[in-house]
Amino acid sequence: MPGINCTQTTEFSLAGFTEDPATQVTLFLLFLLFLLTYLVTILGNLGMITLIRASALLHSPMYYFLGNLAFVNLCTSTTITPRMLAGVLLGKKGITYAGCMAQIFTFGLFVVTECFLLAAMAYDRYVAICHPLLYLLVMSPERCSWLVTSSYLLGLTNGVGQAIGMSSLFFCSSSAIDLFFCDISMLISLSSSDTTLSLIILRTSSSLLGVPSLLVVLVSYVAIISTILSISSAEGKRKALSTCASHLAVLSTFYGPLIFMYLIPRSDTSRGGDKWAAVLYSVVTPMLNPWIYSLRNREVKEAWRRLRKIK
């Protein structure tokens, strides 16, 4: 329990990049880089959503999932990037307790939602490659809608759980977070109260929500690779692999930084790369996803060409 003379912190300081020994020119260049990234994120994801809705060529289960992934990426970036831009340009490091709670809730919601959307997309690729004759039956509109709705509900469960875990913490000594957004694991380490409940919620949500979605991805791709290896022609193998290439690229940019930041053990003095890992999965990955699918997917390119002809 906190000491009797301890006053609850009402504001946190998001040190992030503003604590680095950087010149004003460097900070301004960082601001321009993050601003450009955010603008490209908005353009890419809104463009992907609009294209999927407007083009009949993209009215299929895979693009239904991709449209929802673009929406989640847009929300994830908007939760983090505008606040980070204010910190870099204006040196505005303070964030209220309520603002921190809101960030934890929304970020926890959309990160877990993205985990399950990526799992649903992996399952979609598994059915398409391993059971192509049953694809339309298995991936029916009702099942796709159920998979997407479940993803959002599980994300909401995580967001509420993280917010509840945060509300049980008491802060009175240090309120400086060495990151550019409120991260629950760092807040737990700063708390001066009993963190047992928060740790239980954090570990439980990671085990019950993160692990199953990752297992679905791994099992799906084990089956996909096994099926591809059984294909006799090289052209058939190439076509099968090409249908998974974009999804695999998105998986690597999403899970790679998360695993580095949360699962690789290291000392407090060697956590300097955490903020750059956080930049990757919270800022860069939402920008890359729509462009990965746009540049590598023939159907998306054809839909763009048809839409331009109509205009």
CSV table of N, CA, C and O in Angstrom, one decimal, residues 90-205:
chain,number,residue,atom,x,y,z
A,90,LEU,N,6.1,20.0,-29.9
A,90,LEU,CA,5.8,21.0,-28.8
A,90,LEU,C,6.5,20.8,-27.5
A,90,LEU,O,6.5,21.6,-26.6
A,91,GLY,N,7.1,19.6,-27.4
A,91,GLY,CA,7.7,19.2,-26.1
A,91,GLY,C,6.6,18.9,-25.1
A,91,GLY,O,6.9,19.0,-23.9
A,92,LYS,N,5.4,18.7,-25.5
A,92,LYS,CA,4.3,18.4,-24.6
A,92,LYS,C,4.3,17.0,-24.1
A,92,LYS,O,3.8,16.1,-24.8
A,93,LYS,N,4.9,16.8,-23.0
A,93,LYS,CA,5.1,15.4,-22.5
A,93,LYS,C,4.0,15.0,-21.5
A,93,LYS,O,3.8,13.8,-21.3
A,94,GLY,N,3.3,15.9,-20.9
A,94,GLY,CA,2.3,15.5,-19.9
A,94,GLY,C,1.0,14.9,-20.5
A,94,GLY,O,0.5,15.3,-21.6
A,95,ILE,N,0.5,13.9,-19.9
A,95,ILE,CA,-0.8,13.3,-20.2
A,95,ILE,C,-1.5,12.9,-18.9
A,95,ILE,O,-0.9,12.4,-18.0
A,96,THR,N,-2.8,13.3,-18.9
A,96,THR,CA,-3.6,13.1,-17.7
A,96,THR,C,-3.8,11.6,-17.4
A,96,THR,O,-3.6,10.8,-18.3
A,97,TYR,N,-4.1,11.3,-16.2
A,97,TYR,CA,-4.4,9.9,-15.8
A,97,TYR,C,-5.6,9.4,-16.6
A,97,TYR,O,-5.5,8.3,-17.1
A,98,ALA,N,-6.6,10.2,-16.8
A,98,ALA,CA,-7.8,9.8,-17.7
A,98,ALA,C,-7.3,9.5,-19.1
A,98,ALA,O,-7.8,8.6,-19.8
A,99,GLY,N,-6.4,10.4,-19.6
A,99,GLY,CA,-6.0,10.2,-21.0
A,99,GLY,C,-5.1,9.0,-21.1
A,99,GLY,O,-5.2,8.3,-22.1
A,100,CYS,N,-4.4,8.7,-20.1
A,100,CYS,CA,-3.6,7.4,-20.1
A,100,CYS,C,-4.5,6.2,-20.1
A,100,CYS,O,-4.2,5.2,-20.8
A,101,MET,N,-5.5,6.3,-19.3
A,101,MET,CA,-6.5,5.2,-19.2
A,101,MET,C,-7.1,4.9,-20.6
A,101,MET,O,-7.3,3.8,-21.0
A,102,ALA,N,-7.5,6.1,-21.2
A,102,ALA,CA,-8.1,6.0,-22.5
A,102,ALA,C,-7.2,5.3,-23.6
A,102,ALA,O,-7.6,4.5,-24.4
A,103,GLN,N,-5.9,5.7,-23.5
A,103,GLN,CA,-4.9,5.1,-24.4
A,103,GLN,C,-4.8,3.6,-24.2
A,103,GLN,O,-4.7,2.8,-25.1
A,104,ILE,N,-4.7,3.2,-22.9
A,104,ILE,CA,-4.6,1.8,-22.6
A,104,ILE,C,-5.8,1.0,-23.1
A,104,ILE,O,-5.6,-0.1,-23.7
A,105,PHE,N,-7.0,1.6,-22.9
A,105,PHE,CA,-8.2,0.9,-23.3
A,105,PHE,C,-8.2,0.7,-24.8
A,105,PHE,O,-8.4,-0.4,-25.3
A,106,THR,N,-8.1,1.8,-25.5
A,106,THR,CA,-8.2,1.8,-27.0
A,106,THR,C,-7.1,1.0,-27.6
A,106,THR,O,-7.4,0.2,-28.6
A,107,PHE,N,-5.9,1.1,-27.2
A,107,PHE,CA,-4.8,0.4,-27.8
A,107,PHE,C,-4.9,-1.1,-27.5
A,107,PHE,O,-4.7,-1.9,-28.3
A,108,GLY,N,-5.3,-1.4,-26.2
A,108,GLY,CA,-5.5,-2.8,-25.9
A,108,GLY,C,-6.6,-3.5,-26.7
A,108,GLY,O,-6.5,-4.6,-27.1
A,109,LEU,N,-7.6,-2.7,-27.0
A,109,LEU,CA,-8.8,-3.2,-27.8
A,109,LEU,C,-8.3,-3.5,-29.2
A,109,LEU,O,-8.5,-4.6,-29.7
A,110,PHE,N,-7.6,-2.5,-29.9
A,110,PHE,CA,-7.3,-2.7,-31.3
A,110,PHE,C,-6.1,-3.6,-31.5
A,110,PHE,O,-6.1,-4.3,-32.6
A,111,VAL,N,-5.2,-3.7,-30.6
A,111,VAL,CA,-4.1,-4.7,-30.8
A,111,VAL,C,-4.6,-6.1,-30.8
A,111,VAL,O,-4.2,-6.9,-31.7
A,112,VAL,N,-5.4,-6.5,-29.8
A,112,VAL,CA,-6.0,-7.8,-29.7
A,112,VAL,C,-6.9,-8.1,-30.9
A,112,VAL,O,-6.9,-9.2,-31.5
A,113,THR,N,-7.7,-7.1,-31.3
A,113,THR,CA,-8.6,-7.3,-32.5
A,113,THR,C,-7.8,-7.6,-33.7
A,113,THR,O,-8.1,-8.5,-34.5
A,114,GLU,N,-6.6,-6.9,-33.9
A,114,GLU,CA,-5.8,-7.2,-35.0
A,114,GLU,C,-5.2,-8.6,-34.9
A,114,GLU,O,-5.1,-9.3,-36.0
A,115,CYS,N,-4.8,-9.0,-33.7
A,115,CYS,CA,-4.3,-10.4,-33.6
A,115,CYS,C,-5.3,-11.4,-34.1
A,115,CYS,O,-4.9,-12.3,-34.9
A,116,PHE,N,-6.6,-11.3,-33.8
A,116,PHE,CA,-7.6,-12.2,-34.2
A,116,PHE,C,-8.0,-12.0,-35.7
A,116,PHE,O,-8.4,-13.0,-36.3
A,117,LEU,N,-7.9,-10.8,-36.2
A,117,LEU,CA,-8.2,-10.6,-37.6
A,117,LEU,C,-7.1,-11.3,-38.4
A,117,LEU,O,-7.4,-11.9,-39.4
A,118,LEU,N,-5.8,-11.2,-38.0
A,118,LEU,CA,-4.8,-11.9,-38.7
A,118,LEU,C,-4.9,-13.4,-38.6
A,118,LEU,O,-4.6,-14.1,-39.6
A,119,ALA,N,-5.4,-13.9,-37.5
A,119,ALA,CA,-5.7,-15.3,-37.3
A,119,ALA,C,-6.8,-15.7,-38.3
A,119,ALA,O,-6.7,-16.8,-38.9
A,120,ALA,N,-7.9,-14.9,-38.4
A,120,ALA,CA,-9.0,-15.2,-39.3
A,120,ALA,C,-8.5,-15.2,-40.7
A,120,ALA,O,-8.9,-16.1,-41.5
A,121,MET,N,-7.6,-14.3,-41.1
A,121,MET,CA,-7.0,-14.3,-42.4
A,121,MET,C,-6.2,-15.5,-42.7
A,121,MET,O,-6.1,-16.0,-43.8
A,122,ALA,N,-5.4,-16.0,-41.7
A,122,ALA,CA,-4.6,-17.2,-41.8
A,122,ALA,C,-5.6,-18.4,-42.1
A,122,ALA,O,-5.3,-19.3,-42.9
A,123,TYR,N,-6.7,-18.5,-41.3
A,123,TYR,CA,-7.6,-19.5,-41.5
A,123,TYR,C,-8.3,-19.5,-42.9
A,123,TYR,O,-8.5,-20.5,-43.5
A,124,ASP,N,-8.5,-18.3,-43.4
A,124,ASP,CA,-9.1,-18.1,-44.7
A,124,ASP,C,-8.1,-18.6,-45.8
A,124,ASP,O,-8.5,-19.3,-46.7
A,125,ARG,N,-6.8,-18.4,-45.6
A,125,ARG,CA,-5.8,-18.9,-46.6
A,125,ARG,C,-5.7,-20.4,-46.5
A,125,ARG,O,-5.5,-21.1,-47.5
A,126,TYR,N,-5.8,-20.9,-45.2
A,126,TYR,CA,-5.8,-22.4,-45.1
A,126,TYR,C,-6.9,-23.1,-45.8
A,126,TYR,O,-6.7,-24.0,-46.5
A,127,VAL,N,-8.1,-22.5,-45.7
A,127,VAL,CA,-9.3,-23.1,-46.4
A,127,VAL,C,-9.1,-23.0,-47.9
A,127,VAL,O,-9.4,-23.9,-48.7
A,128,ALA,N,-8.7,-21.8,-48.4
A,128,ALA,CA,-8.5,-21.6,-49.8
A,128,ALA,C,-7.5,-22.5,-50.4
A,128,ALA,O,-7.7,-23.0,-51.6
A,129,ILE,N,-6.4,-22.8,-49.7
A,129,ILE,CA,-5.3,-23.7,-50.3
A,129,ILE,C,-5.5,-25.1,-50.0
A,129,ILE,O,-5.3,-26.0,-50.9
A,130,CYS,N,-6.0,-25.5,-48.8
A,130,CYS,CA,-6.1,-26.9,-48.4
A,130,CYS,C,-7.4,-27.5,-48.8
A,130,CYS,O,-7.5,-28.7,-49.0
A,131,HIS,N,-8.5,-26.7,-48.8
A,131,HIS,CA,-9.8,-27.2,-49.1
A,131,HIS,C,-10.5,-26.3,-50.1
A,131,HIS,O,-11.6,-25.7,-49.8
A,132,PRO,N,-9.9,-26.1,-51.3
A,132,PRO,CA,-10.5,-25.1,-52.3
A,132,PRO,C,-11.9,-25.4,-52.7
A,132,PRO,O,-12.7,-24.4,-52.9
A,133,LEU,N,-12.3,-26.6,-52.8
A,133,LEU,CA,-13.7,-27.0,-53.2
A,133,LEU,C,-14.7,-26.6,-52.2
A,133,LEU,O,-15.9,-26.5,-52.5
A,134,LEU,N,-14.3,-26.6,-50.9
A,134,LEU,CA,-15.2,-26.2,-49.9
A,134,LEU,C,-15.2,-24.8,-49.4
A,134,LEU,O,-15.8,-24.4,-48.5
A,135,TYR,N,-14.4,-24.0,-50.2
A,135,TYR,CA,-14.1,-22.6,-49.7
A,135,TYR,C,-15.3,-21.8,-49.5
A,135,TYR,O,-15.6,-21.1,-48.5
A,136,LEU,N,-16.2,-21.7,-50.6
A,136,LEU,CA,-17.4,-20.9,-50.5
A,136,LEU,C,-18.3,-21.4,-49.4
A,136,LEU,O,-19.1,-20.6,-48.8
A,137,LEU,N,-18.4,-22.7,-49.2
A,137,LEU,CA,-19.2,-23.2,-48.1
A,137,LEU,C,-18.7,-22.9,-46.7
A,137,LEU,O,-19.5,-22.4,-45.9
A,138,VAL,N,-17.4,-23.1,-46.5
A,138,VAL,CA,-16.8,-22.9,-45.2
A,138,VAL,C,-16.8,-21.4,-44.9
A,138,VAL,O,-17.1,-20.9,-43.8
A,139,MET,N,-16.3,-20.6,-45.8
A,139,MET,CA,-16.1,-19.1,-45.6
A,139,MET,C,-17.4,-18.4,-46.1
A,139,MET,O,-17.3,-17.5,-46.9
A,140,SER,N,-18.5,-18.8,-45.5
A,140,SER,CA,-19.8,-18.1,-45.9
A,140,SER,C,-19.8,-16.7,-45.3
A,140,SER,O,-19.1,-16.4,-44.3
A,141,PRO,N,-20.7,-15.9,-45.8
A,141,PRO,CA,-20.8,-14.5,-45.2
A,141,PRO,C,-21.1,-14.5,-43.7
A,141,PRO,O,-20.6,-13.7,-43.0
A,142,GLU,N,-21.9,-15.5,-43.3
A,142,GLU,CA,-22.3,-15.6,-41.9
A,142,GLU,C,-21.1,-15.9,-41.0
A,142,GLU,O,-20.9,-15.3,-40.0
A,143,ARG,N,-20.3,-16.9,-41.5
A,143,ARG,CA,-19.1,-17.2,-40.7
A,143,ARG,C,-18.0,-16.1,-40.7
A,143,ARG,O,-17.4,-15.8,-39.7
A,144,CYS,N,-17.9,-15.4,-41.8
A,144,CYS,CA,-16.9,-14.3,-41.9
A,144,CYS,C,-17.4,-13.2,-40.9
A,144,CYS,O,-16.5,-12.6,-40.2
A,145,SER,N,-18.7,-12.9,-40.9
A,145,SER,CA,-19.2,-11.9,-40.0
A,145,SER,C,-19.0,-12.3,-38.6
A,145,SER,O,-18.6,-11.4,-37.7
A,146,TRP,N,-19.2,-13.6,-38.3
A,146,TRP,CA,-19.0,-14.1,-36.9
A,146,TRP,C,-17.5,-13.9,-36.5
A,146,TRP,O,-17.2,-13.5,-35.4
A,147,LEU,N,-16.6,-14.3,-37.4
A,147,LEU,CA,-15.2,-14.2,-37.1
A,147,LEU,C,-14.7,-12.7,-36.8
A,147,LEU,O,-14.0,-12.4,-35.9
A,148,VAL,N,-15.2,-11.8,-37.6
A,148,VAL,CA,-14.9,-10.4,-37.4
A,148,VAL,C,-15.5,-9.8,-36.1
A,148,VAL,O,-14.8,-9.2,-35.3
A,149,THR,N,-16.8,-10.1,-35.9
A,149,THR,CA,-17.4,-9.7,-34.7
A,149,THR,C,-16.7,-10.2,-33.4
A,149,THR,O,-16.5,-9.5,-32.5
A,150,SER,N,-16.4,-11.5,-33.5
A,150,SER,CA,-15.7,-12.1,-32.4
A,150,SER,C,-14.3,-11.4,-32.1
A,150,SER,O,-13.9,-11.2,-31.0
A,151,SER,N,-13.6,-11.0,-33.2
A,151,SER,CA,-12.4,-10.3,-33.0
A,151,SER,C,-12.5,-9.0,-32.3
A,151,SER,O,-11.7,-8.7,-31.4
A,152,TYR,N,-13.6,-8.3,-32.6
A,152,TYR,CA,-13.8,-7.0,-31.9
A,152,TYR,C,-14.2,-7.2,-30.5
A,152,TYR,O,-13.8,-6.5,-29.6
A,153,LEU,N,-15.0,-8.2,-30.3
A,153,LEU,CA,-15.5,-8.5,-28.9
A,153,LEU,C,-14.3,-9.0,-28.0
A,153,LEU,O,-14.2,-8.5,-26.8
A,154,LEU,N,-13.4,-9.8,-28.5
A,154,LEU,CA,-12.3,-10.2,-27.8
A,154,LEU,C,-11.3,-9.0,-27.5
A,154,LEU,O,-10.7,-8.9,-26.5
A,155,GLY,N,-11.2,-8.1,-28.5
A,155,GLY,CA,-10.4,-6.9,-28.3
A,155,GLY,C,-11.0,-6.0,-27.2
A,155,GLY,O,-10.3,-5.5,-26.4
A,156,LEU,N,-12.3,-5.9,-27.3
A,156,LEU,CA,-13.0,-5.1,-26.2
A,156,LEU,C,-12.8,-5.7,-24.9
A,156,LEU,O,-12.6,-5.0,-23.9
A,157,THR,N,-12.9,-7.0,-24.8
A,157,THR,CA,-12.6,-7.7,-23.5
A,157,THR,C,-11.2,-7.4,-23.0
A,157,THR,O,-11.0,-7.1,-21.8
A,158,ASN,N,-10.2,-7.4,-23.9
A,158,ASN,CA,-8.9,-7.1,-23.5
A,158,ASN,C,-8.8,-5.6,-23.0
A,158,ASN,O,-8.1,-5.3,-22.0
A,159,GLY,N,-9.4,-4.7,-23.8
A,159,GLY,CA,-9.3,-3.3,-23.4
A,159,GLY,C,-9.9,-3.0,-22.1
A,159,GLY,O,-9.3,-2.3,-21.3
A,160,VAL,N,-11.1,-3.6,-21.8
A,160,VAL,CA,-11.7,-3.4,-20.5
A,160,VAL,C,-10.9,-4.0,-19.4
A,160,VAL,O,-10.7,-3.4,-18.3
A,161,GLY,N,-10.3,-5.2,-19.6
A,161,GLY,CA,-9.5,-5.8,-18.6
A,161,GLY,C,-8.2,-5.0,-18.3
A,161,GLY,O,-7.9,-4.9,-17.1
A,162,GLN,N,-7.6,-4.5,-19.3
A,162,GLN,CA,-6.4,-3.7,-19.1
A,162,GLN,C,-6.7,-2.4,-18.3
A,162,GLN,O,-6.0,-1.9,-17.5
A,163,ALA,N,-7.9,-1.8,-18.7
A,163,ALA,CA,-8.3,-0.6,-18.0
A,163,ALA,C,-8.6,-0.9,-16.5
A,163,ALA,O,-8.2,-0.1,-15.6
A,164,ILE,N,-9.2,-2.0,-16.2
A,164,ILE,CA,-9.5,-2.4,-14.8
A,164,ILE,C,-8.2,-2.6,-14.1
A,164,ILE,O,-8.0,-2.2,-12.9
A,165,GLY,N,-7.2,-3.3,-14.7
A,165,GLY,CA,-6.0,-3.5,-14.1
A,165,GLY,C,-5.2,-2.2,-13.8
A,165,GLY,O,-4.6,-2.1,-12.7
A,166,MET,N,-5.3,-1.3,-14.7
A,166,MET,CA,-4.7,0.0,-14.5
A,166,MET,C,-5.4,0.8,-13.4
A,166,MET,O,-4.7,1.5,-12.6
A,167,SER,N,-6.7,0.7,-13.3
A,167,SER,CA,-7.4,1.5,-12.3
A,167,SER,C,-7.1,1.1,-10.8
A,167,SER,O,-7.3,1.8,-9.9
A,168,SER,N,-6.5,-0.2,-10.7
A,168,SER,CA,-6.2,-0.6,-9.3
A,168,SER,C,-4.8,-0.2,-8.9
A,168,SER,O,-4.4,-0.5,-7.8
A,169,LEU,N,-4.1,0.5,-9.8
A,169,LEU,CA,-2.7,0.9,-9.5
A,169,LEU,C,-2.7,2.3,-8.8
A,169,LEU,O,-3.5,3.1,-9.1
A,170,PHE,N,-1.7,2.5,-8.0
A,170,PHE,CA,-1.5,3.8,-7.3
A,170,PHE,C,-0.1,4.3,-7.6
A,170,PHE,O,0.9,3.5,-7.5
A,171,PHE,N,0.0,5.5,-8.0
A,171,PHE,CA,1.3,6.1,-8.4
A,171,PHE,C,1.6,7.3,-7.6
A,171,PHE,O,0.8,8.2,-7.5
A,172,CYS,N,2.8,7.4,-7.0
A,172,CYS,CA,3.1,8.5,-6.1
A,172,CYS,C,4.6,8.9,-6.2
A,172,CYS,O,4.9,10.0,-5.7
A,173,SER,N,5.4,8.1,-6.7
A,173,SER,CA,6.8,8.4,-6.7
A,173,SER,C,7.3,8.9,-8.1
A,173,SER,O,7.5,10.1,-8.3
A,174,SER,N,7.4,8.0,-9.0
A,174,SER,CA,7.8,8.3,-10.4
A,174,SER,C,6.6,8.3,-11.3
A,174,SER,O,5.8,7.3,-11.3
A,175,SER,N,6.5,9.3,-12.2
A,175,SER,CA,5.4,9.3,-13.1
A,175,SER,C,5.9,9.5,-14.6
A,175,SER,O,5.2,9.8,-15.5
A,176,ALA,N,7.3,9.3,-14.8
A,176,ALA,CA,7.9,9.4,-16.1
A,176,ALA,C,7.9,8.1,-16.8
A,176,ALA,O,8.4,7.1,-16.3
A,177,ILE,N,7.3,8.0,-18.0
A,177,ILE,CA,7.2,6.8,-18.8
A,177,ILE,C,8.2,7.0,-19.9
A,177,ILE,O,8.0,7.9,-20.7
A,178,ASP,N,9.2,6.1,-20.0
A,178,ASP,CA,10.2,6.2,-21.1
A,178,ASP,C,9.7,5.7,-22.4
A,178,ASP,O,10.2,4.8,-23.0
A,179,LEU,N,8.6,6.2,-22.9
A,179,LEU,CA,7.9,5.8,-24.1
A,179,LEU,C,7.1,7.0,-24.6
A,179,LEU,O,6.9,8.0,-23.8
A,180,PHE,N,6.5,6.9,-25.8
A,180,PHE,CA,5.7,8.0,-26.3
A,180,PHE,C,4.2,7.7,-26.1
A,180,PHE,O,3.4,8.5,-26.7
A,181,PHE,N,3.8,6.6,-25.5
A,181,PHE,CA,2.4,6.4,-25.1
A,181,PHE,C,2.3,5.6,-23.8
A,181,PHE,O,3.4,5.1,-23.3
A,182,CYS,N,1.2,5.5,-23.3
A,182,CYS,CA,1.0,4.8,-22.0
A,182,CYS,C,1.0,3.3,-22.2
A,182,CYS,O,0.1,2.7,-22.9
A,183,ASP,N,2.0,2.6,-21.8
A,183,ASP,CA,2.2,1.2,-21.9
A,183,ASP,C,1.9,0.5,-20.6
A,183,ASP,O,2.6,0.9,-19.6
A,184,ILE,N,1.0,-0.5,-20.5
A,184,ILE,CA,0.6,-1.1,-19.3
A,184,ILE,C,1.8,-1.7,-18.5
A,184,ILE,O,1.9,-1.6,-17.3
A,185,SER,N,2.7,-2.3,-19.2
A,185,SER,CA,3.8,-3.0,-18.6
A,185,SER,C,4.7,-2.0,-17.9
A,185,SER,O,5.2,-2.2,-16.8
A,186,MET,N,5.0,-0.8,-18.5
A,186,MET,CA,5.8,0.2,-17.9
A,186,MET,C,5.1,0.8,-16.7
A,186,MET,O,5.7,1.2,-15.7
A,187,LEU,N,3.8,1.0,-16.8
A,187,LEU,CA,3.0,1.6,-15.7
A,187,LEU,C,3.0,0.7,-14.5
A,187,LEU,O,3.1,1.2,-13.4
A,188,ILE,N,3.0,-0.6,-14.7
A,188,ILE,CA,3.0,-1.6,-13.6
A,188,ILE,C,4.4,-1.4,-12.9
A,188,ILE,O,4.4,-1.4,-11.6
A,189,SER,N,5.4,-1.2,-13.6
A,189,SER,CA,6.8,-1.1,-13.0
A,189,SER,C,6.9,0.2,-12.2
A,189,SER,O,7.7,0.3,-11.3
A,190,LEU,N,6.1,1.2,-12.6
A,190,LEU,CA,6.1,2.5,-11.9
A,190,LEU,C,5.3,2.6,-10.7
A,190,LEU,O,5.4,3.5,-9.8
A,191,SER,N,4.3,1.7,-10.6
A,191,SER,CA,3.3,1.7,-9.5
A,191,SER,C,4.0,1.5,-8.1
A,191,SER,O,4.9,0.7,-7.9
A,192,SER,N,3.4,2.3,-7.1
A,192,SER,CA,3.9,2.1,-5.7
A,192,SER,C,2.9,1.3,-4.9
A,192,SER,O,3.1,1.2,-3.7
A,193,SER,N,1.9,0.7,-5.6
A,193,SER,CA,1.0,-0.2,-4.8
A,193,SER,C,1.1,-1.6,-5.2
A,193,SER,O,2.0,-2.0,-6.0
A,194,ASP,N,0.3,-2.5,-4.7
A,194,ASP,CA,0.4,-3.9,-5.0
A,194,ASP,C,-0.1,-4.1,-6.5
A,194,ASP,O,-1.2,-3.7,-6.9
A,195,THR,N,0.8,-4.7,-7.3
A,195,THR,CA,0.6,-4.9,-8.7
A,195,THR,C,0.1,-6.3,-9.1
A,195,THR,O,0.1,-6.6,-10.2
A,196,THR,N,-0.3,-7.1,-8.1
A,196,THR,CA,-0.6,-8.5,-8.3
A,196,THR,C,-1.8,-8.6,-9.3
A,196,THR,O,-1.7,-9.4,-10.2
A,197,LEU,N,-2.9,-7.8,-9.0
A,197,LEU,CA,-4.0,-7.9,-9.9
A,197,LEU,C,-3.7,-7.5,-11.3
A,197,LEU,O,-4.1,-8.2,-12.3
A,198,SER,N,-3.0,-6.4,-11.5
A,198,SER,CA,-2.6,-5.9,-12.8
A,198,SER,C,-1.8,-7.0,-13.6
A,198,SER,O,-1.9,-7.2,-14.8
A,199,LEU,N,-0.8,-7.6,-12.9
A,199,LEU,CA,0.0,-8.6,-13.5
A,199,LEU,C,-0.8,-9.8,-13.9
A,199,LEU,O,-0.6,-10.4,-15.0
A,200,ILE,N,-1.7,-10.2,-13.0
A,200,ILE,CA,-2.6,-11.4,-13.3
A,200,ILE,C,-3.4,-11.1,-14.6
A,200,ILE,O,-3.5,-11.9,-15.5
A,201,ILE,N,-4.0,-9.9,-14.7
A,201,ILE,CA,-4.8,-9.5,-15.8
A,201,ILE,C,-3.9,-9.5,-17.1
A,201,ILE,O,-4.3,-10.0,-18.2
A,202,LEU,N,-2.7,-8.9,-17.0
A,202,LEU,CA,-1.9,-8.8,-18.1
A,202,LEU,C,-1.4,-10.1,-18.6
A,202,LEU,O,-1.5,-10.4,-19.8
A,203,ARG,N,-1.0,-11.0,-17.7
A,203,ARG,CA,-0.6,-12.3,-18.1
A,203,ARG,C,-1.7,-13.2,-18.6
A,203,ARG,O,-1.6,-14.0,-19.5
A,204,THR,N,-2.9,-13.1,-18.0
A,204,THR,CA,-4.0,-13.9,-18.4
A,204,THR,C,-4.5,-13.5,-19.8
A,204,THR,O,-4.8,-14.3,-20.6
A,205,SER,N,-4.5,-12.2,-20.0
A,205,SER,CA,-5.0,-11.7,-21.3
A,205,SER,C,-4.0,-12.1,-22.4
A,205,SER,O,-4.4,-12.5,-23.5
